[in-house]
Tab-separated table of C-alpha atoms in Angstrom:
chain	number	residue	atom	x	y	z
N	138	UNK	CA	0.000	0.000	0.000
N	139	UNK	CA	3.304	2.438	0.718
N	140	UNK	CA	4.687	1.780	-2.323
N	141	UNK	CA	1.246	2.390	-4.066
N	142	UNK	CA	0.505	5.202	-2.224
N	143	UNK	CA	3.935	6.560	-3.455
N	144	UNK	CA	3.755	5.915	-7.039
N	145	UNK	CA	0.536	7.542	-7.415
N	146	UNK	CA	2.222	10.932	-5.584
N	147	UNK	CA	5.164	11.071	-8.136
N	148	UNK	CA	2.640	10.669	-10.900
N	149	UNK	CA	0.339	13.369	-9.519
N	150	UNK	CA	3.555	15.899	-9.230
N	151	UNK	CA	3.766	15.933	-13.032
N	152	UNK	CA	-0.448	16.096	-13.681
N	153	UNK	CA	-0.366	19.368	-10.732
N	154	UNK	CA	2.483	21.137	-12.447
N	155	UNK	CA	1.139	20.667	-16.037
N	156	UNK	CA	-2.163	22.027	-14.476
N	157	UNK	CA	-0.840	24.830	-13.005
N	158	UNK	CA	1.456	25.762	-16.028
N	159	UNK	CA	-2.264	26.211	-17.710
N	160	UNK	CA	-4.257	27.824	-15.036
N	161	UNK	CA	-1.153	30.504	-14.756
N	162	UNK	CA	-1.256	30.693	-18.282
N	163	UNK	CA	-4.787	31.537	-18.673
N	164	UNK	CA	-4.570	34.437	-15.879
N	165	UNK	CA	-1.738	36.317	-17.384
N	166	UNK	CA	-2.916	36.176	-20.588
N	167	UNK	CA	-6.838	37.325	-19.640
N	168	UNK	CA	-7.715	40.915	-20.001
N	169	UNK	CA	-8.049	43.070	-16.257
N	170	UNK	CA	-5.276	44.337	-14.681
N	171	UNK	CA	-4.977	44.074	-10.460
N	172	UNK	CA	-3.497	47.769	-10.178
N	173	UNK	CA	-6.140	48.992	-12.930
N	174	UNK	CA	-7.961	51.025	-10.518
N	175	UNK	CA	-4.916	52.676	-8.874
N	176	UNK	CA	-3.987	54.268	-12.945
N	177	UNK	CA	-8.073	56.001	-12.487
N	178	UNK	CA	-6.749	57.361	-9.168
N	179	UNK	CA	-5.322	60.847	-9.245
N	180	UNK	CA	-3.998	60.441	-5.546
N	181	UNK	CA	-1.967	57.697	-6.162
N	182	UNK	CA	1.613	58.959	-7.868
N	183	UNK	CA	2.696	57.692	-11.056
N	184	UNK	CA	6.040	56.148	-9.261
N	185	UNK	CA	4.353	54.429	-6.745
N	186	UNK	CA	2.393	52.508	-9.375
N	187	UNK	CA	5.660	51.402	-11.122
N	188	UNK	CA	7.175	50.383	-7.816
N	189	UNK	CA	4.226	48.160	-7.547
N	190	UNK	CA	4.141	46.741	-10.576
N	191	UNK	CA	7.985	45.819	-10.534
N	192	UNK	CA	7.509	44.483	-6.765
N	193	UNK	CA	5.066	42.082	-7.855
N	194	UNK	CA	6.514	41.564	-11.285
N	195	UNK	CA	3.208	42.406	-13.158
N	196	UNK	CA	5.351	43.297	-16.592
N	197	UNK	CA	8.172	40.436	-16.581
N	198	UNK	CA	7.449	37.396	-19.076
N	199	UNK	CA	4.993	34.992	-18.402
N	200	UNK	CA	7.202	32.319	-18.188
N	201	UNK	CA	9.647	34.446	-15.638
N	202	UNK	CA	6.606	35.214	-13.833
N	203	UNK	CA	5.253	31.730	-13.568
N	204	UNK	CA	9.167	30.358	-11.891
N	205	UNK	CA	8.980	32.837	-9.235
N	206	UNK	CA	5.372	31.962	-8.807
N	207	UNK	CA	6.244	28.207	-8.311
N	208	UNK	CA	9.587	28.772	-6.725
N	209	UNK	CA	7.550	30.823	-4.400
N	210	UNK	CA	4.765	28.379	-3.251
N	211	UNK	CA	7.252	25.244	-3.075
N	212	UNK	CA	8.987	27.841	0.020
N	213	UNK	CA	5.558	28.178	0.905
N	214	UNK	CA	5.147	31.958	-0.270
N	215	UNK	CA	1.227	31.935	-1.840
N	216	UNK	CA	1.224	35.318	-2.140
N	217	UNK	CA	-0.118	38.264	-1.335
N	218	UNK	CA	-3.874	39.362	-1.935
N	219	UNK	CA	-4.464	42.869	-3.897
N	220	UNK	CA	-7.941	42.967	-2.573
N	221	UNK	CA	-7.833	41.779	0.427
N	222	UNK	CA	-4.373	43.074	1.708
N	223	UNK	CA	-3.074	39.888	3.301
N	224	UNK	CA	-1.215	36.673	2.330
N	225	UNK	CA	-3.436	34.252	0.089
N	226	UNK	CA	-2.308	31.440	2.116
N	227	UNK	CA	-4.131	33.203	5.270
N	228	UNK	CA	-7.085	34.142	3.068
N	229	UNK	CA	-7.652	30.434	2.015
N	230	UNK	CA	-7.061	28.951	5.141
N	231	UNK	CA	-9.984	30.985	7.247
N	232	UNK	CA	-12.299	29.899	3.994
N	233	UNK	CA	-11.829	26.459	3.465
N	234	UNK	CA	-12.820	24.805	6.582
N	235	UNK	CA	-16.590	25.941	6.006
N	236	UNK	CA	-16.189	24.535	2.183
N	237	UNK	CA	-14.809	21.329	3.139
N	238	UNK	CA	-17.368	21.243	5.612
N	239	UNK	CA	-20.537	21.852	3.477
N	240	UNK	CA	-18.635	19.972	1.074
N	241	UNK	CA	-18.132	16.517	2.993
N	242	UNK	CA	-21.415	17.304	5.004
N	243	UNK	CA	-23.550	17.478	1.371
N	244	UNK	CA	-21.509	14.447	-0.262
N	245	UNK	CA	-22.120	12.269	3.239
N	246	UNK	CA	-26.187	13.471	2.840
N	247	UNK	CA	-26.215	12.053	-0.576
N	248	UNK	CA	-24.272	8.557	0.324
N	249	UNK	CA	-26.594	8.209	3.621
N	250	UNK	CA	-30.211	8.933	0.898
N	251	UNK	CA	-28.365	7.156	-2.518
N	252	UNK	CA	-27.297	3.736	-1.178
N	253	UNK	CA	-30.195	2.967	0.995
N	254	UNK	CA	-32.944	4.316	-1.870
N	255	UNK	CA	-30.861	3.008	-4.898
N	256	UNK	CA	-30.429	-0.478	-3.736
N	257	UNK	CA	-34.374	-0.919	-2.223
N	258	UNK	CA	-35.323	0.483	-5.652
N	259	UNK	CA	-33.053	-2.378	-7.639
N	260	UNK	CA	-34.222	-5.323	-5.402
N	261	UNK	CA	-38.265	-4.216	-6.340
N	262	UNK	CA	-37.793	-2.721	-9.864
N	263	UNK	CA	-40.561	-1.481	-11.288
N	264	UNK	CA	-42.547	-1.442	-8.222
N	265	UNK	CA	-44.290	1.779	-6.905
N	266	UNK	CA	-41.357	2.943	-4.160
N	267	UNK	CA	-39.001	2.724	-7.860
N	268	UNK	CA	-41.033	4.637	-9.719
N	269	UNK	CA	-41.690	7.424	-7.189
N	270	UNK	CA	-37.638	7.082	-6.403
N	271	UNK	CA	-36.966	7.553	-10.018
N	272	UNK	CA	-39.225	10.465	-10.888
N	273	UNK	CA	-37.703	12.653	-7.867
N	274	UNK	CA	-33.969	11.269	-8.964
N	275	UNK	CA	-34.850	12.642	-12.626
N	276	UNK	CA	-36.679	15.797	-11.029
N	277	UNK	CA	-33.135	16.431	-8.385
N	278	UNK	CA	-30.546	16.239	-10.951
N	279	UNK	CA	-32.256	18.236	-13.450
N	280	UNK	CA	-33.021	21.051	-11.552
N	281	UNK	CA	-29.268	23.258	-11.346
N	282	UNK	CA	-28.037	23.935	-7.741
N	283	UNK	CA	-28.881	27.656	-7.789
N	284	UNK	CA	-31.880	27.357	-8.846
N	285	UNK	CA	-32.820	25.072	-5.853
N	286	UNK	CA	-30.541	27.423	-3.781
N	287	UNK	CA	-33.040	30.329	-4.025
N	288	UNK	CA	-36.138	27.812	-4.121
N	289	UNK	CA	-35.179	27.489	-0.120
N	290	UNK	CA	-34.203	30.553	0.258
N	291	UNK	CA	-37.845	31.895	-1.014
N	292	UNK	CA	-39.617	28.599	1.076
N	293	UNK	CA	-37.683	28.403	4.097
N	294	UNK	CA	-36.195	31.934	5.118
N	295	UNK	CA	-38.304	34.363	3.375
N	296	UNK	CA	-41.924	32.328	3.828
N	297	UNK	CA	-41.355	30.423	6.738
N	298	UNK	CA	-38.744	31.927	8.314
N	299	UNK	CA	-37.327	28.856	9.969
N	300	UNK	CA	-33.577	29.515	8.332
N	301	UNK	CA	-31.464	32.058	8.465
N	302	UNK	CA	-30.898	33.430	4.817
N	303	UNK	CA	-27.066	35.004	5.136
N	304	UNK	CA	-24.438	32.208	6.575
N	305	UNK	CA	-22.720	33.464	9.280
N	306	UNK	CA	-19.285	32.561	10.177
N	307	UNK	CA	-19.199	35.517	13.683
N	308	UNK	CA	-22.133	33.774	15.519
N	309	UNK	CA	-22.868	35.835	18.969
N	310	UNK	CA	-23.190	32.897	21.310
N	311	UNK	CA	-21.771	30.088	23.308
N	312	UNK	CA	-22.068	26.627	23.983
N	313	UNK	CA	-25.074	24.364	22.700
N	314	UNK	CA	-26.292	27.686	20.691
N	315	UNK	CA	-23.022	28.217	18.975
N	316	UNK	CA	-23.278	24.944	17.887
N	317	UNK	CA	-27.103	25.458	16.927
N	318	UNK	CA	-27.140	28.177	15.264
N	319	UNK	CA	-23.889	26.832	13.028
N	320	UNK	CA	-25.983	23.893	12.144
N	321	UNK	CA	-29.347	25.651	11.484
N	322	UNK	CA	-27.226	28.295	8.750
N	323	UNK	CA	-25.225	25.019	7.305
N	324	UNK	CA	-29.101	23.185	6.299
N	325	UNK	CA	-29.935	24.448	3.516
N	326	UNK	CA	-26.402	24.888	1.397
N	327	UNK	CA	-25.598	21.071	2.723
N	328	UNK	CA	-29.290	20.090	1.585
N	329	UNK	CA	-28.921	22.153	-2.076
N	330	UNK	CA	-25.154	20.170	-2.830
N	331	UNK	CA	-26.320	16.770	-0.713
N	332	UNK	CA	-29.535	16.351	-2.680
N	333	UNK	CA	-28.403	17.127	-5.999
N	334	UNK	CA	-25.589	14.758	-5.443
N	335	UNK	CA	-28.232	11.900	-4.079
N	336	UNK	CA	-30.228	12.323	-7.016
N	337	UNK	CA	-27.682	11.297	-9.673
N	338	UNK	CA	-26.151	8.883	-7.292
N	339	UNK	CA	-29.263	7.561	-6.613
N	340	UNK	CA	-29.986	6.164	-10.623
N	341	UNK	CA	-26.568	5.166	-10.290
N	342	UNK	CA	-26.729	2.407	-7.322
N	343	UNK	CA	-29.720	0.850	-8.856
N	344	UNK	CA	-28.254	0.322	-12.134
N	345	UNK	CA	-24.599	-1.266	-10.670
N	346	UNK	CA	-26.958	-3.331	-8.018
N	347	UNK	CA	-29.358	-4.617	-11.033
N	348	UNK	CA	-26.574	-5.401	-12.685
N	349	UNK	CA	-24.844	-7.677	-9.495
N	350	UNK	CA	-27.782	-9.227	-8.166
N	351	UNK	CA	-28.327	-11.330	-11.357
N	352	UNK	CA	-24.677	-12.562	-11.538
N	353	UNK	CA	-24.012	-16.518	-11.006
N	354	UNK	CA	-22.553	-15.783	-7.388
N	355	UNK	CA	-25.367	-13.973	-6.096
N	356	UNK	CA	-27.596	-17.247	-7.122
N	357	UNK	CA	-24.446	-19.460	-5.260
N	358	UNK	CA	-24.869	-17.607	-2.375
N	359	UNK	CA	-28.465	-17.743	-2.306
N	360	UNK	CA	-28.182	-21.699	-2.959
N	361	UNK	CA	-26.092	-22.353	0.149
N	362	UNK	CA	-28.700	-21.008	2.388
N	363	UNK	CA	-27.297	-17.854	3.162
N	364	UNK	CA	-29.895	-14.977	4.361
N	365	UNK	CA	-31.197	-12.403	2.116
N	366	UNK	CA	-29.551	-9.523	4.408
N	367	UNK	CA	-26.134	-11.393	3.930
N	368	UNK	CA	-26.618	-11.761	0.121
N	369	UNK	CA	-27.195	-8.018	-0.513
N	370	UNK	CA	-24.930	-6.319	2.234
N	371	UNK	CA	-21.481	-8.704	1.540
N	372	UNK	CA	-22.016	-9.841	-2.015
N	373	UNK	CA	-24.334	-7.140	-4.046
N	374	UNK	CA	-23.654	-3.687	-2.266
N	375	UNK	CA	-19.876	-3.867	-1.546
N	376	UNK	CA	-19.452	-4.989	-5.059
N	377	UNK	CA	-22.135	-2.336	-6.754
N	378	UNK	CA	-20.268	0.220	-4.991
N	379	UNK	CA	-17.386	0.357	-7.232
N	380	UNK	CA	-18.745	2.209	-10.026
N	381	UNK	CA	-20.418	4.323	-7.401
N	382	UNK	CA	-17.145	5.347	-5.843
N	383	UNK	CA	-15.887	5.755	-9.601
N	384	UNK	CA	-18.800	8.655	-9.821
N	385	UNK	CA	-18.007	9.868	-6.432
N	386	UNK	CA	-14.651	10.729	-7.290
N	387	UNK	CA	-15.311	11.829	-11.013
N	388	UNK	CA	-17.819	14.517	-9.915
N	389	UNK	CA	-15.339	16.287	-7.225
N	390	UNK	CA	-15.022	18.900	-9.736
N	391	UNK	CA	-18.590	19.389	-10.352
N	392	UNK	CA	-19.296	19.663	-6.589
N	393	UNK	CA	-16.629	21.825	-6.237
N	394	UNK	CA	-18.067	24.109	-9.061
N	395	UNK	CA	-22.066	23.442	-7.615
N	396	UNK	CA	-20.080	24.927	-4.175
N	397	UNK	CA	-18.846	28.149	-5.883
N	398	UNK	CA	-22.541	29.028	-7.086
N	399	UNK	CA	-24.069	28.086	-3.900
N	400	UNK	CA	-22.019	30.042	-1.791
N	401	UNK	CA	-22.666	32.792	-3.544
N	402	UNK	CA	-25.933	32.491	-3.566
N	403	UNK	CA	-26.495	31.578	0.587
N	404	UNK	CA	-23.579	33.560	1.036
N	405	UNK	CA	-21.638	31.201	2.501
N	406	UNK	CA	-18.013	32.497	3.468
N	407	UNK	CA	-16.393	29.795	1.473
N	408	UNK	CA	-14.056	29.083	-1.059
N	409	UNK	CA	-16.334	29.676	-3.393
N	410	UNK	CA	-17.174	33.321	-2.871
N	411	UNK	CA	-13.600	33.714	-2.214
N	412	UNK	CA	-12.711	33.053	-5.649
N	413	UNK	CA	-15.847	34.787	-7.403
N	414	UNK	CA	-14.805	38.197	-5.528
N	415	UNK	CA	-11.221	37.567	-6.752
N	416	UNK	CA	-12.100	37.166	-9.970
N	417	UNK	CA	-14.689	40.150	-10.039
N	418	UNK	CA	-11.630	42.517	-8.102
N	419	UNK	CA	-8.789	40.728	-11.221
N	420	UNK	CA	-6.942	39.562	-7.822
N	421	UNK	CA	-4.763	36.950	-10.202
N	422	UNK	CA	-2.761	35.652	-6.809
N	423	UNK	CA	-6.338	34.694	-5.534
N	424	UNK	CA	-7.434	33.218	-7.755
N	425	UNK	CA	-4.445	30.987	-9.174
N	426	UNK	CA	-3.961	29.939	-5.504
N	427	UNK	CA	-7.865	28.701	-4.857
N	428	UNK	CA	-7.959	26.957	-8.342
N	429	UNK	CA	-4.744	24.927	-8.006
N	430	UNK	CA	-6.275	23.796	-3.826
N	431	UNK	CA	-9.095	22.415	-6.266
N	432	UNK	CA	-6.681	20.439	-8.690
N	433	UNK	CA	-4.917	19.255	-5.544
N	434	UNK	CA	-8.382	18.031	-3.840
N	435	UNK	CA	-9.719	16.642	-6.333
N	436	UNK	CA	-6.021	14.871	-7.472
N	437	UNK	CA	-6.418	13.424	-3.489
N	438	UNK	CA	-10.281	12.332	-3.784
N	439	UNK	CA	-9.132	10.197	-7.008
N	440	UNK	CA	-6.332	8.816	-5.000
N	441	UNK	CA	-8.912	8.155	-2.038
N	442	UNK	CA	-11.338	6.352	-4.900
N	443	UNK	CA	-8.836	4.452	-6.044
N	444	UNK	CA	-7.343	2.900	-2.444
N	445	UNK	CA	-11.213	2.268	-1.758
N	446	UNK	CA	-11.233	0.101	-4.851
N	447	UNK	CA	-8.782	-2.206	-3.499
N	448	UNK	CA	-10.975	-2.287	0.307
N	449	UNK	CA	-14.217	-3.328	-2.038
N	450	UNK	CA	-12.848	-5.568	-4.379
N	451	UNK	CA	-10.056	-7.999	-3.604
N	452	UNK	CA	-9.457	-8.926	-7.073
N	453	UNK	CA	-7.945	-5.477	-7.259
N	454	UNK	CA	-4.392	-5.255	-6.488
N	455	UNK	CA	-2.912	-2.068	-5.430
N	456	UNK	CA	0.799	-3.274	-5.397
């Protein structure tokens, strides 16, 4: 598993700096400039623009500027936000807790609704419980995430007022209520990303379990006398999971995209906003820095699918 493990990390070192060499690309070469507003402002001297400029090495070469940008963030330098006026590495660290947790909160949601739904719906297809299950999986993932965003937004804060509408993150309390009042603001950004998620994932358990439970070993099994519980839980689910945790980990970036729109829409203070005020303000060191986190996360959930593989299915060797 070590050895594995390590292979997969010197193969990802080549994939992250091939990515970055694009994202980098991409930025330097866009139109905006991150000093733009400081050439519209008369109290601002003309010298202290070009001693910005040269400090942060906004008119060397691409490819000059791209080595100290690397050389920079392998000494652990992220650099330093024009917006903002602090070091990106401080900026991403107080908004990526509350991403990763709506994140992993919304992707455990749709495992805990998917699994359970999508394997009672393959074990009585076509009954009335499949076709309900179906219609709201087709309904869920056709319906985009903002779109369901504002949906609760309208139902649960606005009519109802049960939920608070903004997210957050300098709650006034203490104790239980801190923790209450954290979870209340986290429900419906959670429920938007979870459900979505559950919907797709849903369609895709009962297809992988239809396609198990009529394999020769499930009819074995069932032949020795082995209980019906046993038969799906050890030999049909652990086995239909597979191409489940294949989706899982292909649609990281999706999720991580569906985040970026829903934070901005519950206001969430996230990643996601993060990078859409970057991008609005042409804060390049922002943004580059919050995109390549992505390519890293999602490089590590592929890595995580791919150990699971081995856990599911013993055939699979990870040597």
């Amino acid at each position: 598993m070590a050895r594995y493990l390590l292979r997969r990390l010197l193969i990802a070192i080549p994939s992250l700096l091939g990515i970055s060499v694009i994202i980098f690309t991409v930025l330097a070469l866009a139109p905006g400039d991150p000093f733009g507003e400081l050439a519209t402002n008369p109290a601002v001297p003309p010298e202290v623009r070009e001693a910005l400029r040269a400090k942060f090495g906004l008119d060397d070469p691409v490819a000059l500027r791209y080595f100290h940008w690397i050389a920079a963030m392998l000494h652990g330098d992220w650099g330093f936000s024009f917006a903002s006026r602090i070091n990106v590495d401080t900026l991403i660290l107080q908004r990526l807790p509350t991403t990763l947790f709506v994140i992993g909160s919304a992707q455990l949601l749709a495992l805990l609704v998917a699994i359970p739904v999508g394997v009672y719906a393959a074990m009585r297809p076509y009954s009335i419980f499949d076709q309900i299950s179906s219609t709201l999986a087709f309904v869920g993932f056709s319906l985009p995430t903002f779109f369901t965003g504002l949906l609760l937004i309208l139902v649960f804060s606005v009519q109802l007022d049960w939920l608070p509408f903004v997210y957050r993150a300098d709650i006034d309390a203490t104790g239980w209520h801190w923790y209450w009042e954290h979870f209340r603001q986290s429900i419906m950004p959670i429920a938007v990303l979870g459900l979505a998620q559950a919907a797709s994932m849903t369609r895709y358990t009962r297809s992988a379990v239809l396609d198990v439970i009529r394999l020769d070993y499930v009819t074995t099994a069932r032949a020795k006398g082995l209980g019906e519980r046993v038969v799906i839980v050890k030999h049909v689910v652990r086995n239909a999971l597979i191409p489940v945790v294949t989706l899982v980990a292909l649609t990281m970036p999706a999720i991580f995209g569906g985040a970026i729109i829903t934070e901005q829409i519950l206001r969430i203070p996230g990643i996601g906003s993060l990078v859409i005020s970057a991008i609005l303000a042409n804060d390049t060191p922002v943004v580059m820095a919050v995109t390549f986190v992505f390519a890293c996360l999602v490089v590590l959930f592929n890595l995580i699918a791919d150990v699971l593989y081995g856990w599911l299915d013993p055939r699979i060797t990870l040597g």
